[in-house]
């Protein structure tokens, strides 16, 4: 059964943005949870991702169990939690929403369990010791007693080198100098000595050839012990009288490198949550079982299955090579400053990279097994799907695992709002036919209560441009009372991260819905259509580095779209060449790009050669790529295969930056070619008989044109208003359509191409092919044809039509644009209640009135610089407006409110106009104007920051003071209110 996507004007809940809902713990008021979820429906959301937060797991600098809380009684999976989970599901069903749910507390990476559970996280702990110069080792192996001995290894050290690098400490804020020792080992000296260790005492006796030691050369032994980490994703000290159950111990991280971890999670759900009618309700109302990015630590990423798995894949024991896996093989995001105490490399050409690559491959095999087990349980037990932020904090290749998840999820924080990094993620998902590519959006450090809706849209539009089609907002606050928490209420991450969405934000009912529905409509189009890309770029990373890869601008500047795949994706059934393109049922790539900075496996070269022989152009840019050693590949095989490949037909070598020109030389065309005075990112997607062009203008206002490989009738899809209308100004030539555009910075425009919706939307049988710059708009009505909106100009010009006619464009009699001044501002102050401990209150409100000859930000006004709330701005202007010209006349006008700081609603003569694009807040207000005085009211909310900063020292959440106070950060005011200029631009209508 296919998902219900709704319509463009009214997308379904599954297409709408949802909120990560931070549940403090299971002791909170169920009625408040129910009301919070209902409130999501009121502002256009699709539901929540139900996340039992427990102060970010409790054992960290920004969270812990507050005084008087009892997390043993109210732990994840307890009867109290099950009841609250049922309440949340029922509220979703009652309000027509869908609910995602975390598989465990905090970030979903484990569940309460017994400490002997086979599915808990495992670690491999390394130890090392130098062998005395007499070349004999006698004694207990280093680290004995740490855990189960996996291996005892010896190697000849050729030299030692002290090393260091700069990183961030565990908080992520402070730089730290990381020092370690690098041991260079003789490659043929690695020896498994495990059988020489007494199993009961740990004693070993080894003798080494004295002739091989001397100078800098000496022998070193390494021991490796596996043990359960007993790392917790929920930590607290249980009361002494707490019942002796698994719940008193918090929650343990599970093994992410075998199916056993998933089995532990599934078993817990079946035993503790999916009873008493919850399972049936979850199957009706649930959406995705979900897990966050993997934020767990270890010495070496490990599972007990690793030795057997390695030997099965590579036909050799992993044990001798374990010294090579001691450095940066843990959590590459969280443990930048704790990579391991030593690093071992070999004296071979690849320095041992082959064995590291092998290790990453089998580690990834275990992770794939974990994901598949979770996915199968979600499908078979619940008839639901799985969403995970896959792999990218782990020492494996992210692209290999994106296809394993029903709705793979990335994040604006970790991906840095960079379009290229989103394309890294989207490529494998598009290839695998994933209908949803999700993004956790809005987690910005030090922006709690400061984060604005335009900032959200900045991130969302960049994600859309990179291939994302679903958003989970970070996050929604529980609005009731909680232990140790003052007004404005529970604040996840202790005022460190944005955003704390709820009705305690003035924007919640003053503009936020407009942005939510906008995001829903863009997501709807992206979800119902199949994304197409022009070029696929090779990207193989043994360990994923989430950063831009293709930083040359030649493709983007000319409108070529591209995504990435890894050779780990080459085995997918949809990846074959047909009619000169690759994966025609999905992305339908026209060419394959390989940069010299990439490393190729021998098998990857053979696969690429096969694509080229089948007719796919392969472009090698900037020189020859390098070698990616794996399994039993040899350098000789690599060079032989690469030499044959580069000489093959359909393989083209170009200088860096010459890819776009080579594509043109091959008579290929971008689906959406670009010519603009700014940077525009384009994407194309198709659904049934409709093609959709997405154009995103990066950062600055710009103008230009797009040329689309399509000659069907074009229609603008306005995602802010839901209106669909025909494009009236364009040209056609040689099977292409060229459309001029003017875009604001960070704005997206969607243009649909189809001949099948004439019964829904009227379109003329002719169109305008060129207009002068003072044509600022156009409309079509069946009764009167095309009308151009002509603004003031000092010259007379003409427009040309597709039927050969020319139409005079005379703007000389049109009044010039004018600014609105002399505003009356009623500022609605949102302030703390008299009882600061009553966190359930939205705000205490009062009004003040201010006369403003010109608009100015509140932080520049002494009376308002410490105020948060809602501004109601009122002024009047006369219509028609003659300006300074005699006989001036106009048919209508456009209104621009200037740069939107947060959100706006506009009322003219008592009528609210349709939602404005907050990134380009311009609208035709002609239908609302009357002769004489016209009243305009602009309502704009602020963030809560400017007020909260003044009482920050009085605030707490879950018993802790705000992090900005602890860090001693400046608490300066931020821009807020209506800053304008608000401009009215008269126009006259010219009928064509």
PDB file of C-alpha atoms in Angstrom, residues 8-119:
ATOM      1  CA  UNK A   8       0.295  20.017  -2.889  1.00  0.00           C
ATOM      2  CA  UNK A   9      -2.109  22.465  -1.265  1.00  0.00           C
ATOM      3  CA  UNK A  10      -2.750  20.156   1.696  1.00  0.00           C
ATOM      4  CA  UNK A  11       0.067  17.627   2.237  1.00  0.00           C
ATOM      5  CA  UNK A  12      -0.584  14.647   4.478  1.00  0.00           C
ATOM      6  CA  UNK A  13       0.889  14.323   7.952  1.00  0.00           C
ATOM      7  CA  UNK A  14       3.574  11.996   6.606  1.00  0.00           C
ATOM      8  CA  UNK A  15       4.861  14.753   4.316  1.00  0.00           C
ATOM      9  CA  UNK A  16       4.753  17.499   6.908  1.00  0.00           C
ATOM     10  CA  UNK A  17       7.635  18.453   9.191  1.00  0.00           C
ATOM     11  CA  UNK A  18       7.594  16.799  12.580  1.00  0.00           C
ATOM     12  CA  UNK A  19       9.207  17.758  15.857  1.00  0.00           C
ATOM     13  CA  UNK A  20      11.671  15.894  17.984  1.00  0.00           C
ATOM     14  CA  UNK A  21       9.674  16.019  21.203  1.00  0.00           C
ATOM     15  CA  UNK A  22      11.848  16.056  24.298  1.00  0.00           C
ATOM     16  CA  UNK A  23      10.005  14.171  27.029  1.00  0.00           C
ATOM     17  CA  UNK A  24      11.766  15.008  30.320  1.00  0.00           C
ATOM     18  CA  UNK A  25      10.861  11.645  31.844  1.00  0.00           C
ATOM     19  CA  UNK A  26       7.814   9.422  32.273  1.00  0.00           C
ATOM     20  CA  UNK A  27       6.627  11.215  35.423  1.00  0.00           C
ATOM     21  CA  UNK A  28       5.309  14.252  33.540  1.00  0.00           C
ATOM     22  CA  UNK A  29       1.653  15.148  33.178  1.00  0.00           C
ATOM     23  CA  UNK A  30      -0.055  13.058  30.449  1.00  0.00           C
ATOM     24  CA  UNK A  31      -2.605  15.776  29.705  1.00  0.00           C
ATOM     25  CA  UNK A  32       0.193  18.232  28.949  1.00  0.00           C
ATOM     26  CA  UNK A  33       1.830  15.730  26.596  1.00  0.00           C
ATOM     27  CA  UNK A  34      -1.528  15.271  24.888  1.00  0.00           C
ATOM     28  CA  UNK A  35      -1.989  19.041  24.547  1.00  0.00           C
ATOM     29  CA  UNK A  36       1.547  19.550  23.244  1.00  0.00           C
ATOM     30  CA  UNK A  37       0.922  17.045  20.475  1.00  0.00           C
ATOM     31  CA  UNK A  38      -2.454  18.591  19.621  1.00  0.00           C
ATOM     32  CA  UNK A  39      -0.728  21.956  19.364  1.00  0.00           C
ATOM     33  CA  UNK A  40       1.550  20.539  16.656  1.00  0.00           C
ATOM     34  CA  UNK A  41      -1.492  19.928  14.477  1.00  0.00           C
ATOM     35  CA  UNK A  42      -2.601  23.534  14.964  1.00  0.00           C
ATOM     36  CA  UNK A  43       0.537  24.947  13.341  1.00  0.00           C
ATOM     37  CA  UNK A  44       0.762  22.586  10.371  1.00  0.00           C
ATOM     38  CA  UNK A  45       3.053  19.909  11.773  1.00  0.00           C
ATOM     39  CA  UNK A  46       2.753  16.229  10.972  1.00  0.00           C
ATOM     40  CA  UNK A  47       3.436  14.845  14.449  1.00  0.00           C
ATOM     41  CA  UNK A  48       6.392  14.284  16.730  1.00  0.00           C
ATOM     42  CA  UNK A  49       9.406  12.078  17.045  1.00  0.00           C
ATOM     43  CA  UNK A  50       8.764  10.899  20.596  1.00  0.00           C
ATOM     44  CA  UNK A  51      12.114  11.026  22.375  1.00  0.00           C
ATOM     45  CA  UNK A  52      12.393  10.179  26.090  1.00  0.00           C
ATOM     46  CA  UNK A  53      15.112  12.736  26.764  1.00  0.00           C
ATOM     47  CA  UNK A  54      16.173  12.168  30.388  1.00  0.00           C
ATOM     48  CA  UNK A  55      18.444  15.198  30.187  1.00  0.00           C
ATOM     49  CA  UNK A  56      20.481  13.870  27.283  1.00  0.00           C
ATOM     50  CA  UNK A  57      21.049  10.593  29.087  1.00  0.00           C
ATOM     51  CA  UNK A  58      22.040  12.105  32.404  1.00  0.00           C
ATOM     52  CA  UNK A  59      25.799  11.518  32.480  1.00  0.00           C
ATOM     53  CA  UNK A  60      27.189  14.634  30.868  1.00  0.00           C
ATOM     54  CA  UNK A  61      28.038  18.247  31.505  1.00  0.00           C
ATOM     55  CA  UNK A  62      24.634  19.538  30.419  1.00  0.00           C
ATOM     56  CA  UNK A  63      22.253  17.103  32.047  1.00  0.00           C
ATOM     57  CA  UNK A  64      21.527  14.866  34.990  1.00  0.00           C
ATOM     58  CA  UNK A  65      18.632  13.568  37.039  1.00  0.00           C
ATOM     59  CA  UNK A  66      17.216  16.576  38.884  1.00  0.00           C
ATOM     60  CA  UNK A  67      16.546  16.522  42.631  1.00  0.00           C
ATOM     61  CA  UNK A  68      13.324  14.699  43.604  1.00  0.00           C
ATOM     62  CA  UNK A  69      13.107  12.909  40.223  1.00  0.00           C
ATOM     63  CA  UNK A  70      12.934   9.113  40.261  1.00  0.00           C
ATOM     64  CA  UNK A  71      14.155   7.757  36.966  1.00  0.00           C
ATOM     65  CA  UNK A  72      14.154   4.183  38.248  1.00  0.00           C
ATOM     66  CA  UNK A  73      10.373   4.331  38.617  1.00  0.00           C
ATOM     67  CA  UNK A  74       9.904   6.437  35.509  1.00  0.00           C
ATOM     68  CA  UNK A  75      12.540   4.876  33.288  1.00  0.00           C
ATOM     69  CA  UNK A  76      12.068   4.048  29.633  1.00  0.00           C
ATOM     70  CA  UNK A  77       9.824   0.991  29.374  1.00  0.00           C
ATOM     71  CA  UNK A  78       8.360   1.144  32.871  1.00  0.00           C
ATOM     72  CA  UNK A  79       4.574   0.959  33.314  1.00  0.00           C
ATOM     73  CA  UNK A  80       4.517   4.751  33.696  1.00  0.00           C
ATOM     74  CA  UNK A  81       6.374   5.142  30.419  1.00  0.00           C
ATOM     75  CA  UNK A  82       4.097   2.688  28.648  1.00  0.00           C
ATOM     76  CA  UNK A  83       1.084   4.700  29.770  1.00  0.00           C
ATOM     77  CA  UNK A  84       2.613   7.959  28.541  1.00  0.00           C
ATOM     78  CA  UNK A  85       3.603   6.314  25.255  1.00  0.00           C
ATOM     79  CA  UNK A  86      -0.010   5.200  24.805  1.00  0.00           C
ATOM     80  CA  UNK A  87      -1.248   8.726  25.548  1.00  0.00           C
ATOM     81  CA  UNK A  88       1.095  10.176  22.934  1.00  0.00           C
ATOM     82  CA  UNK A  89      -0.013   7.652  20.311  1.00  0.00           C
ATOM     83  CA  UNK A  90      -3.665   8.275  21.062  1.00  0.00           C
ATOM     84  CA  UNK A  91      -3.211  12.033  20.753  1.00  0.00           C
ATOM     85  CA  UNK A  92      -1.636  11.516  17.347  1.00  0.00           C
ATOM     86  CA  UNK A  93      -4.519   9.351  16.222  1.00  0.00           C
ATOM     87  CA  UNK A  94      -7.081  11.829  17.568  1.00  0.00           C
ATOM     88  CA  UNK A  95      -5.463  14.719  15.680  1.00  0.00           C
ATOM     89  CA  UNK A  96      -4.700  12.977  12.388  1.00  0.00           C
ATOM     90  CA  UNK A  97      -0.944  12.906  12.989  1.00  0.00           C
ATOM     91  CA  UNK A  98       1.738  10.221  12.778  1.00  0.00           C
ATOM     92  CA  UNK A  99       4.371   9.454  15.410  1.00  0.00           C
ATOM     93  CA  UNK A 100       7.994   8.484  15.071  1.00  0.00           C
ATOM     94  CA  UNK A 101       9.513   6.966  18.192  1.00  0.00           C
ATOM     95  CA  UNK A 102      12.967   6.538  19.617  1.00  0.00           C
ATOM     96  CA  UNK A 103      14.024   2.920  20.062  1.00  0.00           C
ATOM     97  CA  UNK A 104      15.466   3.749  23.456  1.00  0.00           C
ATOM     98  CA  UNK A 105      15.939   6.657  25.855  1.00  0.00           C
ATOM     99  CA  UNK A 106      18.091   9.631  24.980  1.00  0.00           C
ATOM    100  CA  UNK A 107      19.179   8.917  21.398  1.00  0.00           C
ATOM    101  CA  UNK A 108      17.791   5.433  21.038  1.00  0.00           C
ATOM    102  CA  UNK A 109      21.092   3.572  21.196  1.00  0.00           C
ATOM    103  CA  UNK A 110      20.196   1.095  23.861  1.00  0.00           C
ATOM    104  CA  UNK A 111      17.568  -0.103  26.320  1.00  0.00           C
ATOM    105  CA  UNK A 112      17.415  -1.166  29.966  1.00  0.00           C
ATOM    106  CA  UNK A 113      18.967  -4.615  30.203  1.00  0.00           C
ATOM    107  CA  UNK A 114      20.807  -7.036  32.443  1.00  0.00           C
ATOM    108  CA  UNK A 115      24.554  -6.482  32.542  1.00  0.00           C
ATOM    109  CA  UNK A 116      25.208  -9.976  31.184  1.00  0.00           C
ATOM    110  CA  UNK A 117      23.024  -9.442  28.089  1.00  0.00           C
ATOM    111  CA  UNK A 118      24.836 -10.722  24.975  1.00  0.00           C
ATOM    112  CA  UNK A 119      23.511  -7.784  22.948  1.00  0.00           C
TER     113      UNK A 119
END
